Amino acid sequence: QKEVEQNSGPLSVPEGAIASLNCTYSDRGSQSFFWYRQYSGKSPELIMSIYSNGDKEDGRFTAQLNKASQYVSLLIRDSQPSDSATYLCALMDSNYQLIWGAGTKLIIKP
Amino acid sequence: DTAVSQTPKYLVTQMGNDKSIKCEQNLGHDTMYWYKQDSKKFLKIMFSYNNKELIINETVPNRFSPKSPDKAHLNLHINSLELGDSAVYFCASSLNRGPGELFFGEGSRLTVL
């Protein structure tokens, strides 16, 4: 069964530090990877997508993909209390279905 | 204008009742989805429609019936509600069936008593 694994957390990070969120997956045929952020009581929103090996930066966010090791990570620089949320990793499998991780709860402490 | 809108946002009902949730998107997207998020926060795909055609129909009880009158609307009807149906139901849309870039509605929190 295709799986996406995330540490459920909570991951506690001091304000201003780098938050590192990790995700591993089992389907080597996966090509597209996504990070969604979900605030408590709200809907998920897409923050990053990554399709090729390496790093992709967008503001304070950097997504990293390593297909050989089957992991994708999200780094948040200069963490702010407003970054406190659950971060969901998702990937598109060869059948065009999104496979979701259970999410990592991130807490940024002032 | 809200891109993906769902109504109602909250439903509280008794076991055995029937309820419907409506979803509309004004993004011009071809594909719409229904997701269920339970108390453990895990997102589970239920259905997906592409241009009014059902393309994903996961193993959900047949008490759940989706309906897409046009590509901008996707409704969900639930018959004979059970306690385990209590969850947040999210509607989402994407430009087409390929990319995983979804736009979610605000969710409809269903509580079955």
XYZ file of N, CA and C in Angstrom:
669
model
N 0.846 -1.193 0.000
C 0.000 0.000 0.000
C 0.884 1.246 0.000
N 0.506 2.186 -0.825
C 1.298 3.409 -0.903
C 1.095 4.201 0.366
N 2.223 4.674 0.941
C 2.135 5.396 2.204
C 2.964 6.654 2.169
N 2.507 7.599 2.971
C 3.249 8.821 3.221
C 3.343 8.950 4.734
N 4.565 9.013 5.232
C 4.786 9.015 6.667
C 5.279 10.379 7.137
N 4.659 10.847 8.195
C 5.096 12.074 8.847
C 5.074 11.860 10.352
N 5.990 12.482 11.047
C 5.954 12.487 12.501
C 4.808 13.402 12.935
N 3.926 12.881 13.766
C 2.736 13.661 14.114
C 3.043 14.865 14.996
N 4.223 14.814 15.683
C 4.589 15.919 16.564
C 3.835 15.856 17.887
N 3.697 16.993 18.591
C 4.037 18.306 18.073
C 5.539 18.576 18.051
N 5.937 19.348 17.061
C 7.300 19.812 16.927
C 7.334 21.244 17.452
N 8.118 21.445 18.475
C 8.184 22.757 19.101
C 9.487 23.449 18.712
N 9.381 24.660 18.185
C 10.545 25.390 17.686
C 10.491 26.815 18.237
N 11.622 27.340 18.718
C 11.598 28.725 19.206
C 11.443 29.717 18.053
N 10.796 30.813 18.344
C 10.617 31.865 17.345
C 11.966 32.316 16.804
N 12.037 32.473 15.488
C 13.264 32.904 14.841
C 14.162 31.765 14.384
N 13.909 30.571 14.864
C 14.723 29.407 14.476
C 14.193 28.798 13.179
N 14.914 27.777 12.705
C 14.482 27.059 11.507
C 13.656 25.849 11.920
N 12.467 25.748 11.344
C 11.623 24.571 11.574
C 11.837 23.613 10.415
N 12.062 22.352 10.732
C 12.321 21.341 9.704
C 11.272 20.246 9.803
N 10.513 20.090 8.738
C 9.432 19.102 8.701
C 9.773 18.055 7.650
N 9.614 16.797 8.007
C 10.039 15.718 7.123
C 8.900 14.783 6.750
N 9.072 14.164 5.598
C 8.038 13.284 5.062
C 8.747 12.201 4.241
N 8.412 10.952 4.484
C 8.955 9.864 3.666
C 7.808 9.162 2.969
N 8.117 8.538 1.848
C 7.062 7.897 1.068
C 7.560 6.576 0.508
N 6.625 5.726 0.138
C 6.995 4.378 -0.279
C 6.936 4.167 -1.795
N 6.144 4.962 -2.505
C 5.956 4.745 -3.937
C 7.038 5.448 -4.756
N 7.963 4.672 -5.306
C 9.062 5.251 -6.074
C 8.585 5.918 -7.360
N 7.373 5.587 -7.799
C 6.839 6.180 -9.021
C 6.240 7.562 -8.824
N 6.230 8.054 -7.598
C 5.660 9.373 -7.314
C 6.511 10.458 -7.958
N 5.837 11.444 -8.538
C 6.559 12.481 -9.269
C 6.332 13.885 -8.716
N 5.194 14.092 -8.086
C 4.829 15.441 -7.648
C 4.581 15.423 -6.149
N 5.072 16.470 -5.497
C 5.024 16.499 -4.036
C 4.547 17.869 -3.570
N 3.785 17.840 -2.494
C 3.127 19.078 -2.075
C 3.168 19.205 -0.564
N 3.268 20.448 -0.110
C 3.125 20.761 1.310
C 1.919 21.678 1.476
N 1.038 21.255 2.381
C -0.123 22.050 2.721
C -0.019 22.455 4.194
N -0.544 23.620 4.486
C -0.604 24.102 5.864
C -2.076 24.165 6.268
N -2.361 23.694 7.481
C -3.733 23.723 7.978
C -3.738 24.310 9.380
N -4.285 25.498 9.508
C -4.480 26.082 10.821
C -5.647 25.377 11.499
N -5.627 25.391 12.822
C -6.672 24.726 13.596
C -8.054 25.268 13.229
N -8.941 24.377 12.869
C -10.298 24.768 12.525
C -10.464 25.340 11.130
N -9.386 25.307 10.349
C -9.439 25.858 8.989
C -9.178 24.756 7.967
N -9.242 25.135 6.705
C -9.009 24.175 5.640
C -7.539 24.175 5.222
N -7.076 23.087 4.630
C -5.688 23.051 4.153
C -5.479 24.052 3.017
N -4.280 24.637 2.980
C -3.922 25.521 1.880
C -2.531 25.145 1.386
N -2.395 25.155 0.078
C -1.133 24.775 -0.535
C -0.083 25.861 -0.294
N 1.093 25.449 0.192
C 2.153 26.422 0.363
C 3.350 26.146 -0.548
N 3.603 24.895 -0.885
C 4.744 24.591 -1.756
C 4.432 23.341 -2.580
N 4.933 23.339 -3.805
C 4.927 22.133 -4.610
C 6.340 21.954 -5.153
N 6.755 20.694 -5.316
C 8.088 20.425 -5.827
C 8.028 19.188 -6.700
N 8.705 19.244 -7.838
C 8.578 18.180 -8.823
C 9.915 17.521 -9.176
N 11.027 18.177 -8.867
C 12.320 17.605 -9.217
C 13.242 17.625 -8.018
N 14.236 16.779 -8.055
C 15.199 16.680 -6.962
C 15.874 18.011 -6.694
N 16.141 18.256 -5.419
C 16.843 19.479 -5.061
C 15.985 20.352 -4.177
N 16.348 21.623 -4.151
C 15.669 22.582 -3.299
C 14.828 23.535 -4.129
N 13.727 23.958 -3.523
C 12.896 24.991 -4.124
C 12.537 25.984 -3.034
N 12.859 27.244 -3.277
C 12.679 28.261 -2.259
C 11.548 29.210 -2.631
N 10.781 29.590 -1.608
C 9.721 30.589 -1.794
C 9.615 31.370 -0.494
N 10.244 32.534 -0.498
C 10.235 33.342 0.720
C 10.960 32.632 1.842
N 10.292 32.477 2.979
C 10.925 31.807 4.122
C 10.839 30.288 4.024
N 10.160 29.785 3.015
C 9.942 28.347 2.871
C 10.891 27.750 1.824
N 11.441 26.583 2.176
C 12.238 25.811 1.227
C 11.773 24.369 1.255
N 11.398 23.859 0.101
C 11.063 22.440 -0.018
C 12.279 21.721 -0.572
N 12.541 20.535 -0.042
C 13.671 19.726 -0.495
C 13.155 18.345 -0.881
N 13.581 17.875 -2.033
C 13.141 16.573 -2.520
C 14.346 15.704 -2.833
N 14.311 14.476 -2.341
C 15.350 13.493 -2.637
C 14.639 12.197 -3.013
N 14.493 11.991 -4.325
C 13.735 10.823 -4.791
C 14.484 9.520 -4.518
N 15.804 9.548 -4.548
C 16.567 8.319 -4.300
C 16.329 7.822 -2.880
N 16.246 8.748 -1.948
C 16.020 8.382 -0.552
C 14.547 8.431 -0.181
N 13.728 8.849 -1.110
C 12.272 8.887 -0.926
C 11.858 9.740 0.261
N 12.376 10.948 0.284
C 11.891 11.860 1.301
C 11.753 13.262 0.714
N 10.854 13.984 1.343
C 10.659 15.386 1.000
C 10.547 16.150 2.318
N 11.153 17.310 2.364
C 11.134 18.077 3.603
C 10.736 19.522 3.325
N 10.340 20.184 4.386
C 9.978 21.599 4.322
C 10.730 22.315 5.426
N 11.483 23.333 5.044
C 12.180 24.159 6.014
C 11.501 25.518 6.083
N 11.298 25.980 7.300
C 10.735 27.312 7.499
C 11.772 28.130 8.249
N 12.311 29.137 7.587
C 13.328 29.987 8.219
C 12.657 31.098 9.014
N 13.367 31.593 10.016
C 12.858 32.706 10.820
C 11.411 32.433 11.251
N 11.214 31.301 11.904
C 9.862 30.865 12.276
C 9.142 31.927 13.088
N 7.870 32.075 12.772
C 7.015 33.026 13.458
C 5.876 32.281 14.155
N 5.331 32.864 15.227
C 4.176 32.216 15.875
C 3.040 31.939 14.893
N 2.898 32.754 13.866
C 1.847 32.551 12.867
C 2.100 31.323 11.989
N 3.287 30.746 12.098
C 3.575 29.500 11.363
C 3.057 28.274 12.111
N 2.601 28.465 13.342
C 2.063 27.345 14.121
C 0.821 26.801 13.425
N 0.889 25.548 13.043
C -0.181 24.909 12.274
C 0.186 23.440 12.102
N -0.683 22.718 11.453
C -0.350 21.346 11.046
C 0.066 21.374 9.583
N 1.176 20.735 9.283
C 1.706 20.718 7.919
C 1.516 19.323 7.323
N 0.810 19.292 6.211
C 0.456 18.038 5.557
C 1.315 17.848 4.313
N 1.917 16.688 4.234
C 2.688 16.299 3.053
C 1.774 15.469 2.158
N 1.850 15.685 0.862
C 1.038 14.910 -0.076
C 1.843 14.653 -1.342
N 1.532 13.572 -2.016
C 2.203 13.280 -3.275
C 1.191 12.749 -4.284
N 1.516 12.965 -5.539
C 0.669 12.484 -6.616
C 1.234 11.161 -7.109
N 0.432 10.114 -7.070
C 0.948 8.828 -7.513
C 0.711 8.652 -9.019
N 1.105 7.521 -9.532
C 1.046 7.282 -10.973
C -0.383 7.197 -11.495
N -1.357 7.063 -10.592
C -2.771 7.050 -10.989
C -3.429 8.407 -10.806
N -2.612 9.441 -10.644
C -3.099 10.806 -10.452
C -3.927 10.958 -9.190
N -3.646 10.118 -8.204
C -4.326 10.264 -6.936
C -3.381 10.891 -5.918
N -3.927 11.794 -5.132
C -3.143 12.396 -4.067
C -3.130 11.476 -2.864
N -1.948 11.170 -2.394
C -1.779 10.381 -1.184
C -1.311 11.334 -0.087
N -2.004 11.336 1.035
C -1.738 12.308 2.090
C -1.046 11.669 3.290
N -0.161 12.443 3.899
C 0.345 12.085 5.211
C -0.633 12.564 6.274
N -0.401 12.128 7.494
C -1.308 12.480 8.585
C -1.014 13.859 9.160
N 0.122 14.441 8.755
C 0.430 15.801 9.187
C 1.327 15.858 10.406
N 2.100 16.938 10.478
C 2.940 17.244 11.632
C 2.465 18.553 12.234
N 2.184 18.509 13.528
C 1.765 19.735 14.211
C 3.006 20.515 14.620
N 3.092 21.749 14.188
C 4.232 22.624 14.472
C 3.783 23.722 15.426
N 4.564 23.896 16.492
C 4.300 24.967 17.458
C 5.526 25.862 17.503
N 5.329 27.137 17.234
C 6.423 28.110 17.320
C 6.251 28.871 18.629
N 7.246 28.759 19.479
C 7.156 29.374 20.811
C 7.798 30.750 20.813
N 7.048 31.781 21.232
C 7.607 33.150 21.275
C 8.762 33.248 22.275
N -14.813 37.486 -3.527
C -15.552 36.264 -3.859
C -14.797 35.044 -3.358
N -15.505 34.184 -2.663
C -14.890 32.953 -2.181
C -14.678 32.008 -3.346
N -13.475 31.408 -3.448
C -13.147 30.563 -4.584
C -13.908 29.238 -4.539
N -13.879 28.581 -3.377
C -14.595 27.325 -3.181
C -15.474 27.518 -1.948
N -16.760 27.441 -2.137
C -17.667 27.692 -1.021
C -18.529 26.473 -0.751
N -18.699 26.195 0.517
C -19.507 25.056 0.952
C -20.621 25.547 1.864
N -21.743 24.894 1.779
C -22.824 25.183 2.715
C -23.534 23.876 3.077
N -23.946 23.730 4.326
C -23.701 24.656 5.427
C -22.323 24.425 6.051
N -21.896 25.316 6.891
C -20.615 25.159 7.589
C -20.751 24.223 8.777
N -21.911 24.180 9.348
C -22.145 23.307 10.503
C -23.469 22.572 10.320
N -23.447 21.287 10.651
C -24.677 20.499 10.677
C -24.661 19.678 11.955
N -25.750 19.753 12.699
C -25.941 18.903 13.865
C -27.254 18.178 13.649
N -27.193 16.848 13.692
C -28.385 16.098 13.351
C -28.422 14.791 14.113
N -29.537 14.130 14.072
C -29.728 12.861 14.769
C -29.382 11.689 13.859
N -28.993 10.624 14.478
C -28.761 9.374 13.734
C -29.987 9.022 12.913
N -29.743 8.519 11.729
C -30.838 8.070 10.875
C -31.358 9.124 9.916
N -31.006 10.384 10.196
C -31.458 11.451 9.294
C -30.648 11.465 8.003
N -31.154 12.239 7.035
C -30.459 12.459 5.765
C -30.047 13.923 5.701
N -28.843 14.177 5.178
C -28.369 15.552 5.055
C -27.599 15.728 3.747
N -27.543 16.974 3.307
C -26.787 17.301 2.092
C -25.846 18.460 2.354
N -24.714 18.420 1.661
C -23.751 19.518 1.689
C -23.533 19.951 0.242
N -23.545 21.264 0.050
C -23.371 21.783 -1.305
C -22.011 22.455 -1.451
N -21.458 22.384 -2.646
C -20.166 22.994 -2.917
C -20.189 23.638 -4.291
N -19.591 24.824 -4.349
C -19.505 25.555 -5.619
C -18.116 26.167 -5.736
N -17.542 26.124 -6.926
C -16.255 26.784 -7.148
C -16.368 27.733 -8.342
N -15.740 28.901 -8.188
C -15.785 29.908 -9.253
C -14.417 30.115 -9.887
N -13.575 29.069 -9.800
C -12.215 29.164 -10.323
C -12.093 28.670 -11.760
N -13.175 28.114 -12.289
C -13.102 27.554 -13.632
C -12.383 26.221 -13.689
N -12.224 25.586 -12.540
C -11.527 24.298 -12.481
C -12.386 23.172 -13.045
N -11.678 22.136 -13.539
C -12.385 21.005 -14.135
C -12.686 19.895 -13.131
N -11.930 19.829 -12.048
C -12.011 18.690 -11.142
C -12.400 19.139 -9.744
N -13.330 18.401 -9.154
C -13.770 18.692 -7.798
C -13.726 17.428 -6.956
N -13.578 17.616 -5.652
C -13.366 16.504 -4.738
C -14.203 16.675 -3.473
N -14.475 15.535 -2.853
C -14.942 15.526 -1.473
C -13.929 14.752 -0.639
N -13.520 15.394 0.473
C -12.628 14.773 1.435
C -13.324 14.710 2.783
N -12.942 13.703 3.560
C -13.411 13.586 4.942
C -12.202 13.708 5.853
N -12.319 14.540 6.872
C -11.241 14.653 7.866
C -11.820 14.328 9.230
N -11.334 13.241 9.809
C -11.895 12.811 11.086
C -11.186 13.491 12.248
N -11.496 13.022 13.440
C -10.960 13.680 14.647
C -9.448 13.572 14.752
N -8.866 12.595 14.064
C -7.405 12.445 14.062
C -6.759 13.278 12.973
N -7.566 14.053 12.277
C -7.092 15.016 11.284
C -6.592 14.397 9.988
N -6.824 13.096 9.802
C -6.354 12.479 8.569
C -7.331 12.787 7.441
N -6.793 13.274 6.313
C -7.614 13.600 5.149
C -7.815 12.365 4.286
N -9.070 12.041 4.027
C -9.350 10.857 3.228
C -10.210 11.247 2.031
N -9.738 10.916 0.831
C -10.505 11.205 -0.370
C -11.745 10.319 -0.399
N -12.852 10.906 -0.784
C -14.082 10.138 -0.924
C -14.464 10.012 -2.399
N -14.581 11.160 -3.053
C -15.011 11.180 -4.451
C -14.263 12.270 -5.206
N -14.174 12.054 -6.521
C -13.636 13.093 -7.384
C -14.395 13.090 -8.695
N -14.707 14.270 -9.174
C -15.392 14.438 -10.453
C -14.528 15.295 -11.362
N -14.451 14.898 -12.625
C -13.785 15.692 -13.639
C -14.797 16.020 -14.717
N -15.114 17.301 -14.872
C -16.130 17.700 -15.851
C -17.405 16.872 -15.728
N -17.914 16.772 -14.546
C -19.155 16.085 -14.194
C -19.057 14.559 -14.234
N -17.884 14.034 -14.567
C -17.728 12.581 -14.624
C -17.030 12.073 -13.371
N -17.595 11.051 -12.759
C -17.008 10.472 -11.559
C -15.717 9.755 -11.929
N -14.588 10.159 -11.318
C -13.313 9.518 -11.631
C -12.695 8.833 -10.435
N -13.040 9.233 -9.241
C -12.566 8.557 -8.042
C -13.774 8.258 -7.175
N -13.895 7.012 -6.809
C -14.983 6.603 -5.922
C -14.390 5.628 -4.928
N -13.864 6.193 -3.838
C -13.198 5.347 -2.864
C -14.213 4.485 -2.118
N -13.705 3.602 -1.335
C -14.586 2.686 -0.607
C -15.274 3.439 0.512
N -16.406 3.997 0.191
C -17.224 4.638 1.207
C -18.592 3.967 1.167
N -19.316 3.999 2.269
C -20.651 3.376 2.259
C -21.530 3.995 1.184
N -22.405 3.187 0.611
C -23.261 3.730 -0.445
C -24.345 4.639 0.101
N -24.302 4.900 1.399
C -25.173 5.939 1.970
C -24.715 7.332 1.517
N -23.470 7.394 1.050
C -22.922 8.656 0.557
C -23.098 8.700 -0.960
N -23.746 9.741 -1.440
C -23.943 9.847 -2.885
C -23.588 11.245 -3.352
N -22.568 11.339 -4.200
C -22.205 12.640 -4.765
C -23.040 12.926 -5.998
N -23.116 14.223 -6.309
C -23.824 14.603 -7.518
C -23.209 15.878 -8.060
N -22.885 15.878 -9.342
C -22.276 17.044 -9.964
C -23.155 17.513 -11.116
N -24.004 18.503 -10.888
C -24.882 18.986 -11.956
C -24.128 19.695 -13.073
N -23.009 20.317 -12.737
C -22.125 20.923 -13.728
C -20.737 20.996 -13.109
N -19.750 21.403 -13.889
C -18.388 21.265 -13.379
C -18.061 22.262 -12.274
N -18.938 23.208 -12.023
C -18.704 24.173 -10.949
C -19.358 23.755 -9.634
N -20.119 22.699 -9.643
C -20.858 22.286 -8.458
C -20.664 20.802 -8.176
N -20.496 20.507 -6.898
C -20.424 19.111 -6.462
C -21.086 19.025 -5.105
N -22.156 18.266 -5.036
C -22.914 18.128 -3.803
C -22.703 16.741 -3.227
N -22.954 16.638 -1.921
C -22.808 15.352 -1.242
C -24.058 15.105 -0.416
N -24.716 13.991 -0.685
C -25.892 13.626 0.081
C -25.571 12.400 0.927
N -25.985 12.438 2.177
C -25.716 11.320 3.080
C -27.037 10.829 3.644
N -27.307 9.566 3.419
C -28.530 8.938 3.947
C -28.251 8.225 5.263
N -29.276 8.101 6.053
C -29.222 7.270 7.271
C -27.954 7.519 8.074
N -27.762 8.733 8.502
C -26.524 9.133 9.174
C -26.234 8.284 10.404
N -24.930 7.994 10.570
C -24.453 7.213 11.709
C -23.473 8.059 12.521
N -23.255 7.614 13.779
C -22.342 8.356 14.654
C -20.967 8.529 14.008
N -20.498 7.481 13.319
C -19.165 7.513 12.712
C -19.040 8.451 11.533
N -20.148 9.008 11.105
C -20.084 9.975 10.002
C -19.674 11.354 10.495
N -19.642 11.530 11.809
C -19.236 12.826 12.369
C -17.799 13.129 11.952
N -17.618 14.257 11.309
C -16.308 14.622 10.771
C -16.443 15.999 10.129
N -15.314 16.483 9.623
C -15.363 17.679 8.782
C -15.240 17.228 7.329
N -16.140 17.680 6.504
C -16.136 17.327 5.080
C -15.668 18.541 4.288
N -14.610 18.320 3.521
C -14.044 19.396 2.712
C -14.315 19.143 1.243
N -14.763 20.178 0.589
C -14.833 20.193 -0.863
C -13.547 20.852 -1.367
N -13.064 20.416 -2.513
C -11.861 21.014 -3.096
C -11.974 20.985 -4.608
N -11.161 21.797 -5.247
C -11.124 21.767 -6.706
C -9.685 21.905 -7.170
N -9.441 21.446 -8.391
C -8.139 21.630 -9.026
C -8.360 21.886 -10.507
N -7.328 22.466 -11.126
C -7.458 22.864 -12.526
C -7.800 21.665 -13.405
N -7.111 20.571 -13.190
C -7.462 19.331 -13.881
C -7.101 18.173 -12.962
N -7.241 16.966 -13.431
C -7.101 15.814 -12.543
C -5.656 15.471 -12.224
N -4.733 16.094 -12.910
C -3.341 15.727 -12.725
C -2.665 16.338 -11.506
N -2.438 17.638 -11.515
C -1.666 18.256 -10.424
C -2.361 18.111 -9.092
N -1.562 18.104 -8.050
C -2.126 17.984 -6.715
C -2.315 19.319 -6.054
N -2.509 20.360 -6.856
C -2.669 21.702 -6.300
C -4.157 21.949 -6.111
N -4.598 21.679 -4.911
C -6.011 21.772 -4.596
C -6.349 23.071 -3.883
N -7.543 23.557 -4.172
C -8.103 24.685 -3.433
C -9.273 24.140 -2.632
N -9.218 24.327 -1.332
C -10.221 23.757 -0.443
C -11.280 24.780 -0.054
N -12.485 24.286 0.140
C -13.509 25.078 0.784
C -13.249 25.130 2.283
N -14.089 25.866 2.997
C -13.870 26.077 4.428
C -14.249 24.869 5.279
N -14.914 23.912 4.686
C -15.279 22.721 5.426
C -16.694 22.793 5.987
N -17.282 21.620 6.131
C -18.601 21.499 6.747
C -18.477 20.507 7.896
N -18.677 21.010 9.105
C -18.519 20.145 10.287
C -19.851 19.471 10.572
N -19.858 18.154 10.425
C -21.062 17.354 10.654
C -20.963 16.661 12.005
N -21.963 16.856 12.834
C -22.040 16.175 14.130
C -23.318 15.358 14.152
N -23.157 14.061 14.337
C -24.305 13.159 14.403
C -24.495 12.737 15.858
N -25.670 12.998 16.397
C -25.954 12.699 17.805
C -26.723 11.392 17.958
